[in-house]
Coordinates of C-alpha atoms in Angstrom, one line a residue:
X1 CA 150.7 197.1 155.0
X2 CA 148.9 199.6 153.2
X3 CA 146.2 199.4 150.9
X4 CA 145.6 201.9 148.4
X5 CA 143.2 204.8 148.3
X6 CA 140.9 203.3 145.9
X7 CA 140.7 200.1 147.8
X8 CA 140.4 201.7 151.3
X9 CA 137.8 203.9 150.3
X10 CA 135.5 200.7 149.0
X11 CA 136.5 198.7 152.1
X12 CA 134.9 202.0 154.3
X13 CA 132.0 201.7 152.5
X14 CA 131.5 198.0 152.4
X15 CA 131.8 198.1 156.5
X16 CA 129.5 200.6 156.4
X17 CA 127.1 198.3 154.4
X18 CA 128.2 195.3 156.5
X19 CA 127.7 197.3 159.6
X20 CA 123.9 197.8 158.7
X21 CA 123.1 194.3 157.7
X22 CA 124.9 192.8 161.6
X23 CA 123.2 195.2 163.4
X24 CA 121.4 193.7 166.4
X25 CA 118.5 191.9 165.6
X26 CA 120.1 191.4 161.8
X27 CA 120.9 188.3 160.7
X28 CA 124.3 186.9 161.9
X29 CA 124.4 189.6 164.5
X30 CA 126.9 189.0 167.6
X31 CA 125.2 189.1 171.2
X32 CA 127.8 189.2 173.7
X33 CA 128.3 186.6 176.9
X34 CA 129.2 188.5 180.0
X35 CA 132.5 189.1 179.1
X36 CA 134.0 189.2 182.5
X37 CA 132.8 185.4 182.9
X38 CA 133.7 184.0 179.7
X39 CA 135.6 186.5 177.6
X40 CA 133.1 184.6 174.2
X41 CA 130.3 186.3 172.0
X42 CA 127.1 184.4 171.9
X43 CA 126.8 182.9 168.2
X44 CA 123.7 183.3 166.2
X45 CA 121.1 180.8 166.5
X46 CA 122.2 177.3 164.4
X47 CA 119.5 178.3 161.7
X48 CA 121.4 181.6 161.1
X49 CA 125.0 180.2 162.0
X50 CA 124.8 178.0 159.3
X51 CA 123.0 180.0 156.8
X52 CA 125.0 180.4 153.2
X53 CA 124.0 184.2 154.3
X54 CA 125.4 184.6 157.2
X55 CA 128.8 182.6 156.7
X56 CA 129.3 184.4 153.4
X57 CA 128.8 187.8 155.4
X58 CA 130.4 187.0 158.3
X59 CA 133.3 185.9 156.3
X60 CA 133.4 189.3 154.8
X61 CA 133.5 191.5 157.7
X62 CA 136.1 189.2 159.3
X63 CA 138.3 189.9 155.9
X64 CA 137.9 193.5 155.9
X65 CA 138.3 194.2 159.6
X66 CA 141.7 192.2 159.6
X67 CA 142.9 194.0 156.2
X68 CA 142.2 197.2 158.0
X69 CA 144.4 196.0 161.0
X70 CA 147.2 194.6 159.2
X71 CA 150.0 192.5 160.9
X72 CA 153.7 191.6 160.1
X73 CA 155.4 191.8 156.8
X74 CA 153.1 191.0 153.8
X75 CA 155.6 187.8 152.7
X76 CA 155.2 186.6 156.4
X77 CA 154.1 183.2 157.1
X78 CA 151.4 184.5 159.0
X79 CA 149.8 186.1 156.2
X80 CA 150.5 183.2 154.2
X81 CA 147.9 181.6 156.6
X82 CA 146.0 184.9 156.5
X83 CA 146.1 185.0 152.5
X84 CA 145.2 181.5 151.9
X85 CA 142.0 182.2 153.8
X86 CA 141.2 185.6 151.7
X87 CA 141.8 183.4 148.9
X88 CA 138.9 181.3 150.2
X89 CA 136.6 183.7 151.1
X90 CA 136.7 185.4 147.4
X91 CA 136.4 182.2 146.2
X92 CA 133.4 181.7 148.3
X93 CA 131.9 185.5 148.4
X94 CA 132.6 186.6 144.9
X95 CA 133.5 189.8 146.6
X96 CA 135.6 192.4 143.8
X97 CA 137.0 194.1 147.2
X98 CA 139.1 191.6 148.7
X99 CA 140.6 190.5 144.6
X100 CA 141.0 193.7 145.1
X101 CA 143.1 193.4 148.0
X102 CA 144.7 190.3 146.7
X103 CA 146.0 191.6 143.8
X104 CA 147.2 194.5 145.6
X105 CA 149.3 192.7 148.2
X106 CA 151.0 190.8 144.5
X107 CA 152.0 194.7 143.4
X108 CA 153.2 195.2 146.8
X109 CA 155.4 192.5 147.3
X110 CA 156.5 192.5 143.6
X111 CA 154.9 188.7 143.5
X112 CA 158.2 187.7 145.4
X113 CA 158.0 185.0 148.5
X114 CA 160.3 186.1 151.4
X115 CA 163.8 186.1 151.5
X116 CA 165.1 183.1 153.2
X117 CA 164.9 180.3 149.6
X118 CA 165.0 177.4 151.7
X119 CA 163.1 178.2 154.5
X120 CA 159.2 177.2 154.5
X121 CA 157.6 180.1 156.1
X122 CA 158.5 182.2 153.0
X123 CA 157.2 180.4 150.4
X124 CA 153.6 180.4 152.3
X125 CA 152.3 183.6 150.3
X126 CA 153.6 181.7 147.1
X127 CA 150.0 180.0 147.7
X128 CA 148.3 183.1 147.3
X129 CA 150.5 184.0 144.1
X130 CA 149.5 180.9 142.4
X131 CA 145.7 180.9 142.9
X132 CA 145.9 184.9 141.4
X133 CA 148.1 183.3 138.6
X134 CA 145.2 181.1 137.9
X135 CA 142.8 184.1 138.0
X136 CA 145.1 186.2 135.9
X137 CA 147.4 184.3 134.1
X138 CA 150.3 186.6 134.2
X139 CA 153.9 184.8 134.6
X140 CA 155.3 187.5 136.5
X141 CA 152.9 186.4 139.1
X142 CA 154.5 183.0 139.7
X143 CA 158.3 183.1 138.0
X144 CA 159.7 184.1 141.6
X145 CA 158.2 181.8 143.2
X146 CA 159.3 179.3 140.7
X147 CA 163.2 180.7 140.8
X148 CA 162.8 180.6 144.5
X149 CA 161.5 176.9 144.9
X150 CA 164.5 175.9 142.1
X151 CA 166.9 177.6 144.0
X152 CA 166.1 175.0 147.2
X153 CA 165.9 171.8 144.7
X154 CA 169.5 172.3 144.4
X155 CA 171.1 174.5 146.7
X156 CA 171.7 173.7 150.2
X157 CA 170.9 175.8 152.6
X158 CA 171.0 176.8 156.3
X159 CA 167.8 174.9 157.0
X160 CA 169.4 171.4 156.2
X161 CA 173.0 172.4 158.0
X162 CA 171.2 173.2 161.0
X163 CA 168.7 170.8 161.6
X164 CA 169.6 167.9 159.4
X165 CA 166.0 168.6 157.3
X166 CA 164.5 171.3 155.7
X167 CA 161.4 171.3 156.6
X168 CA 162.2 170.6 160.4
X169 CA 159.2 171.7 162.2
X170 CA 155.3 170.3 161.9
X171 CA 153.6 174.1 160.8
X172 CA 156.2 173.5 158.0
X173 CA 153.9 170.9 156.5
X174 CA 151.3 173.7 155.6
X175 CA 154.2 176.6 154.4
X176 CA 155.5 174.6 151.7
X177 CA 154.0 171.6 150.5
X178 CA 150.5 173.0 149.0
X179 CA 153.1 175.4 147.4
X180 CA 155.0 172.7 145.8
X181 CA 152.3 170.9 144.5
X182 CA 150.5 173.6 143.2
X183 CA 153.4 174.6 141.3
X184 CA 153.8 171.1 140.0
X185 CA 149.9 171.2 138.8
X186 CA 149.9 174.3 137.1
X187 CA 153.4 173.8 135.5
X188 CA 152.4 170.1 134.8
X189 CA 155.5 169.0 136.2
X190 CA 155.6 166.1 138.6
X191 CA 159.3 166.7 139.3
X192 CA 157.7 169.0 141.9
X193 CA 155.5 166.4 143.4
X194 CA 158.5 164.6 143.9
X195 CA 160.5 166.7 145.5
X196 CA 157.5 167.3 147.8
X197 CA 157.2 163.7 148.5
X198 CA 160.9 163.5 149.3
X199 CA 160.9 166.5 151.8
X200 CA 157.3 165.6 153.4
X201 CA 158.5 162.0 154.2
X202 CA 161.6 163.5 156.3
X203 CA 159.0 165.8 158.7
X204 CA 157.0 162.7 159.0
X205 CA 159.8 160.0 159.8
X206 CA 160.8 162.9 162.5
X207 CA 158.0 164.6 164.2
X208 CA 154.7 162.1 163.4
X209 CA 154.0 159.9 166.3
X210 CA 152.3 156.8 165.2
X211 CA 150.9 155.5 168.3
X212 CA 149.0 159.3 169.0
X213 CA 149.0 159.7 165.7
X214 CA 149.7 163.8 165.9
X215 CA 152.6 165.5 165.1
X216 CA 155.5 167.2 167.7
X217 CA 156.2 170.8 167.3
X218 CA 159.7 169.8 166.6
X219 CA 162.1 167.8 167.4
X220 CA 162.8 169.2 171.1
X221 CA 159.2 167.7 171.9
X222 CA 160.0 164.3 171.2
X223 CA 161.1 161.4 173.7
X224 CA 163.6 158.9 173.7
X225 CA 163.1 155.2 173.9
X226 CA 162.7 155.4 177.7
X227 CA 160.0 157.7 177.8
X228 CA 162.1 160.9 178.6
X229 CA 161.8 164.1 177.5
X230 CA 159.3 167.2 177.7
X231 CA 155.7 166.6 178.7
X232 CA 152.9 168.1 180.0
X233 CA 152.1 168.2 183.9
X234 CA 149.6 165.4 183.8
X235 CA 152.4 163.7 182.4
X236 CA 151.5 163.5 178.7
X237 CA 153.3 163.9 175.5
X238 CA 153.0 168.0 174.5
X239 CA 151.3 168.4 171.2
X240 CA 150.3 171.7 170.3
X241 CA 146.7 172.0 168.8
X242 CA 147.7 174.9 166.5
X243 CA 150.6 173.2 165.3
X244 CA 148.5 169.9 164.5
X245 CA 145.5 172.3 162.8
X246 CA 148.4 173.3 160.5
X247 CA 149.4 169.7 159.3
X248 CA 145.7 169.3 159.1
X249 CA 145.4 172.1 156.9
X250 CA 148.4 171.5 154.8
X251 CA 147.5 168.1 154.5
X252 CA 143.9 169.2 152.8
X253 CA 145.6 171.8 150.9
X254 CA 147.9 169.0 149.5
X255 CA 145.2 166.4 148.6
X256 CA 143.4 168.9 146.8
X257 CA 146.1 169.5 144.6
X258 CA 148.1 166.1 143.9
X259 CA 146.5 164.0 141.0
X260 CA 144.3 161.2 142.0
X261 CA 146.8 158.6 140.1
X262 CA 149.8 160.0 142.0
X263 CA 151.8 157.3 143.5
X264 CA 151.9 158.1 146.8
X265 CA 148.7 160.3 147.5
X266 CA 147.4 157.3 149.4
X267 CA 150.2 158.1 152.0
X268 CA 149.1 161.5 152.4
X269 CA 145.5 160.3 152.4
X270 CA 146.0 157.5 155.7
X271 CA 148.0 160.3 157.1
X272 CA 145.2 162.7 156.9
X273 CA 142.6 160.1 158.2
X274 CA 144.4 159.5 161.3
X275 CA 145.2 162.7 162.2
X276 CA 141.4 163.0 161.8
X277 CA 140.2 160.5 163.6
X278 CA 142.6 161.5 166.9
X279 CA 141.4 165.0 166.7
X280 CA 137.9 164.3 167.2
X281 CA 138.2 162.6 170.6
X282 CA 140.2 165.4 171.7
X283 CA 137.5 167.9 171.1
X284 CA 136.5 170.1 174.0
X285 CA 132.6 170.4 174.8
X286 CA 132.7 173.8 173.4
X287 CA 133.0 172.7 170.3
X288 CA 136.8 174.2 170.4
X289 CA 140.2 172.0 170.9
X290 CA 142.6 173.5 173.5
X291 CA 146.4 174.8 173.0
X292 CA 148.2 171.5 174.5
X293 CA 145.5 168.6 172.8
X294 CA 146.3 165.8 175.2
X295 CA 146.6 168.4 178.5
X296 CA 143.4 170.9 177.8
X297 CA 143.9 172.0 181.5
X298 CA 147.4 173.3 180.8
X299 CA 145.3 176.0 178.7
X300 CA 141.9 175.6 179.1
X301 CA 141.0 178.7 176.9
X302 CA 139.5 177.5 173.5
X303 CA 142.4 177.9 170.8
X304 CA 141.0 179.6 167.7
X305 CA 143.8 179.1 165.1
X306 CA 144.0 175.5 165.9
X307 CA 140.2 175.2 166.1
X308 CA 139.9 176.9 163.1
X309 CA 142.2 174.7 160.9
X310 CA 140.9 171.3 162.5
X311 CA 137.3 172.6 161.5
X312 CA 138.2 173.2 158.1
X313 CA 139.9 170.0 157.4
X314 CA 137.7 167.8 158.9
X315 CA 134.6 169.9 156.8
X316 CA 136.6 169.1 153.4
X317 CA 136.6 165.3 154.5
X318 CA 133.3 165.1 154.7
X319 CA 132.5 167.8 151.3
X320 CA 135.0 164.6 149.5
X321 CA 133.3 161.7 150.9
X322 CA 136.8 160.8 152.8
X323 CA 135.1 161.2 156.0
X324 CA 132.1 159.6 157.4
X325 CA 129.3 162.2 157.5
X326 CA 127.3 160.4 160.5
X327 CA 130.7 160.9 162.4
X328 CA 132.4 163.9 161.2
X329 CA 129.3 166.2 161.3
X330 CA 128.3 167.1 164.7
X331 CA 132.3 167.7 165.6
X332 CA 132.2 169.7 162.5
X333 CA 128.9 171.4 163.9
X334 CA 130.2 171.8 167.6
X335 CA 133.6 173.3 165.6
X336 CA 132.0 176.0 163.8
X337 CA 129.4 176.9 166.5
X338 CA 132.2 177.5 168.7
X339 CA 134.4 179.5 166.4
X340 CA 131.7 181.8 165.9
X341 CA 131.5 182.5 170.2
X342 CA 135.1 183.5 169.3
X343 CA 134.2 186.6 166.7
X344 CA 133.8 190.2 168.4
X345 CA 130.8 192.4 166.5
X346 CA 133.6 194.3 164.7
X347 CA 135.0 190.8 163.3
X348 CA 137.9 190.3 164.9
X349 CA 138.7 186.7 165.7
X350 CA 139.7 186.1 169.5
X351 CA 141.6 183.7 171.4
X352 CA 144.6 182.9 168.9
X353 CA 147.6 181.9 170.4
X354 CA 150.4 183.8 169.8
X355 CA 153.6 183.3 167.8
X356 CA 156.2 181.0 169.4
X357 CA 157.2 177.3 169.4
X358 CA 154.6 177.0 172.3
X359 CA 151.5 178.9 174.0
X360 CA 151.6 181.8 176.6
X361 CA 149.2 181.8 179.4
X362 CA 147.5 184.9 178.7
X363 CA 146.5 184.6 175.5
X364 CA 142.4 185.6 175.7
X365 CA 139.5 187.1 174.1
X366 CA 141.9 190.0 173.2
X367 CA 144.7 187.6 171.4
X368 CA 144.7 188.2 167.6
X369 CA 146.5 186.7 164.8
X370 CA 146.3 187.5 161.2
X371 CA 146.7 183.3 161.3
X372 CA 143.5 182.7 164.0
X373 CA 141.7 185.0 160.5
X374 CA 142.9 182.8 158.1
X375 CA 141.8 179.9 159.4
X376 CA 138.5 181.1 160.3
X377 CA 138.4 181.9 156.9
X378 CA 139.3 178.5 155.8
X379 CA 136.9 176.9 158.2
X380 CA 133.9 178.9 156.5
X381 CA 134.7 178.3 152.9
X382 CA 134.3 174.7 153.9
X383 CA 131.3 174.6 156.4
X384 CA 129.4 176.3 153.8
X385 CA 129.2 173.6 151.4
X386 CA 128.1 171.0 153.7
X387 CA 124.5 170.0 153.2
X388 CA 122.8 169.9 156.8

């Protein structure tokens, strides 16, 4: 991806600025661990970590530096993730340089969602689209997006021959559904509310275990009625934190949308407060939640994307009175504390597990994803609205 002059040359200068104001000794300014013990950056004291000042600026620098190290295709679902968390921090910063960047990426892709119609991963940017719509108010910046999602309300594709459902694995559940839902608001149409309602209930009939009350990766995690199947080596069931953090996400991204009289919003909303609930006992002392949630051995680095999405959901619960703020706060504390432990001086968030249906062993302080940004991103916008 590249930006263009105009918008490079500003992003130079605003790291310059940036640059200045995290020097050591500035507020919100990184002071390393030993690195060889811990591979973390020591986060700012908890008066400046939770400063409106320092999240807002932190959240810029994070922006630019991973707009000036782009990943993957711009209509990825990675940078859908990514996107939706620039989206927050303009939202939250004001900041003319990343609308900048977020109308650019629109002129890039033509405003156009990947190419796969009924696959969920490429209507993820279509979030992006529809928040600049809002801005902008252009058509063009949402009638592909709207041909697209049409185009799987009545066209079968190869995600339903294949795996009997379209949406067929949990990270789905944040890819499409805000999407649909959106649309539905700012078309006033429910008929897309329902077809999210329809599509929702299949992934959680499949992969949402009641009794744990997380989600499976898919449906080569789950067991069969005698207990067999993949697990962990202590023997649990394998749910991936990143994977749940998504759901979480989605789930928020969701309720936000869908009307407070919709029928079934309650269904989302018992959903959401069970997920939350598990989470927080599975909360590491580091504040961060680890790649396999019920095995934190298997990979007992702290998971940044996952971290970051379960940090931002649970700080919307408590920002909408869903979520007891007596209970929810000091996870939500521990949460952000630890993300920032996880942000290099440049801005470049650290330990993100990498793409694939499960985690590698050597992902580290040097493991980047434009997704691990996003969240961060997502977790900020949040955390910064919570009065402490």
């Amino acid at each position: 991806m590249r930006q263009p002059v105009s918008i490079l040359l500003r992003s130079l200068f605003s790291i310059a600025c940036l640059t200045t104001a995290l020097a050591p000794g500035a507020a919100g300014a990184g002071r390393a661990n030993d690195p060889v013990k811990t591979g973390r950056h020591a986060a700012p004291s908890a008066d400046k970590v939770f400063s409106k000042a320092y999240i807002k600026s932190t959240m810029v620098k994070v922006t630019q530096w991973q707009l000036n190290n782009p990943k993957h295709a711009p209509t990825d679902w990675t940078n859908g993730a990514f996107y939706a968390g620039v989206v927050a921090a303009y939202q939250t910063t004001k900041s003319p340089l990343i609308l900048d960047s977020l109308m650019a990426l629109g002129q890039r892709t033509g405003w156009k969602p990947g190419r796969r119609y009924d696959h969920a991963d490429d209507i993820a940017i279509s979030q992006t689209y529809i928040d600049l719509y809002r801005l902008k108010k252009d058509k063009a910046m949402i009638q592909p997006t709207i041909d697209t999602v049409q185009r799987m309300r009545t066209v079968p594709g190869r995600e339903v021959r294949k795996n009997g459902i379209i949406w067929w694995w949990c990270d789905a559940l944040f890819m499409a559904p805000p999407t649909l839902v959106k649309l539905g608001v700012t078309l006033n149409d429910p008929a897309y509310f329902q077809t999210n309602d329809l599509l929702f209930r299949e992934t959680y009939e499949r992969l949402y275990n009641k009794t744990e009350h997380l989600y499976a990766r898919d449906a080569n995690y789950l067991v069969n009625a005698q207990g067999e199947g993949k697990k962990e080596s202590n023997g649990k069931l394998i749910f991936w934190s990143r994977g749940n953090g998504w759901v979480m996400g989605g789930l928020v991204r969701l309720l936000s949308e869908l009307p407070k009289n919709h029928a079934t919003r309650d269904f989302y909303l018992t959903n959401y407060k069970e997920m939350a609930e598990r989470v927080v006992s599975l909360q590491q002392a580091d504040g961060l939640w680890r790649a396999s949630l019920l095995d934190p051995e298997a990979y007992p680095g702290g998971e940044g994307s996952g971290s970051g999405f379960f940090c931002y959901a649970l700080a919307w619960g408590i920002n909408q009175g869903i979520l007891d703020k007596a209970t929810y706060q000091p996870v939500v504390r521990k949460a952000w504390e630890g993300l920032n432990t996880l942000v290099s001086a440049e801005g470049r968030v650290g330990w993100v597990q990498p793409i694939g249906a499960d985690p590698r062993r050597n992902f580290s302080a040097e493991s980047w994803e434009v997704y691990g940004t996003g969240a961060y991103l997502l977790a900020g916008s949040e955390v910064i609205k919570i009065k402490w």
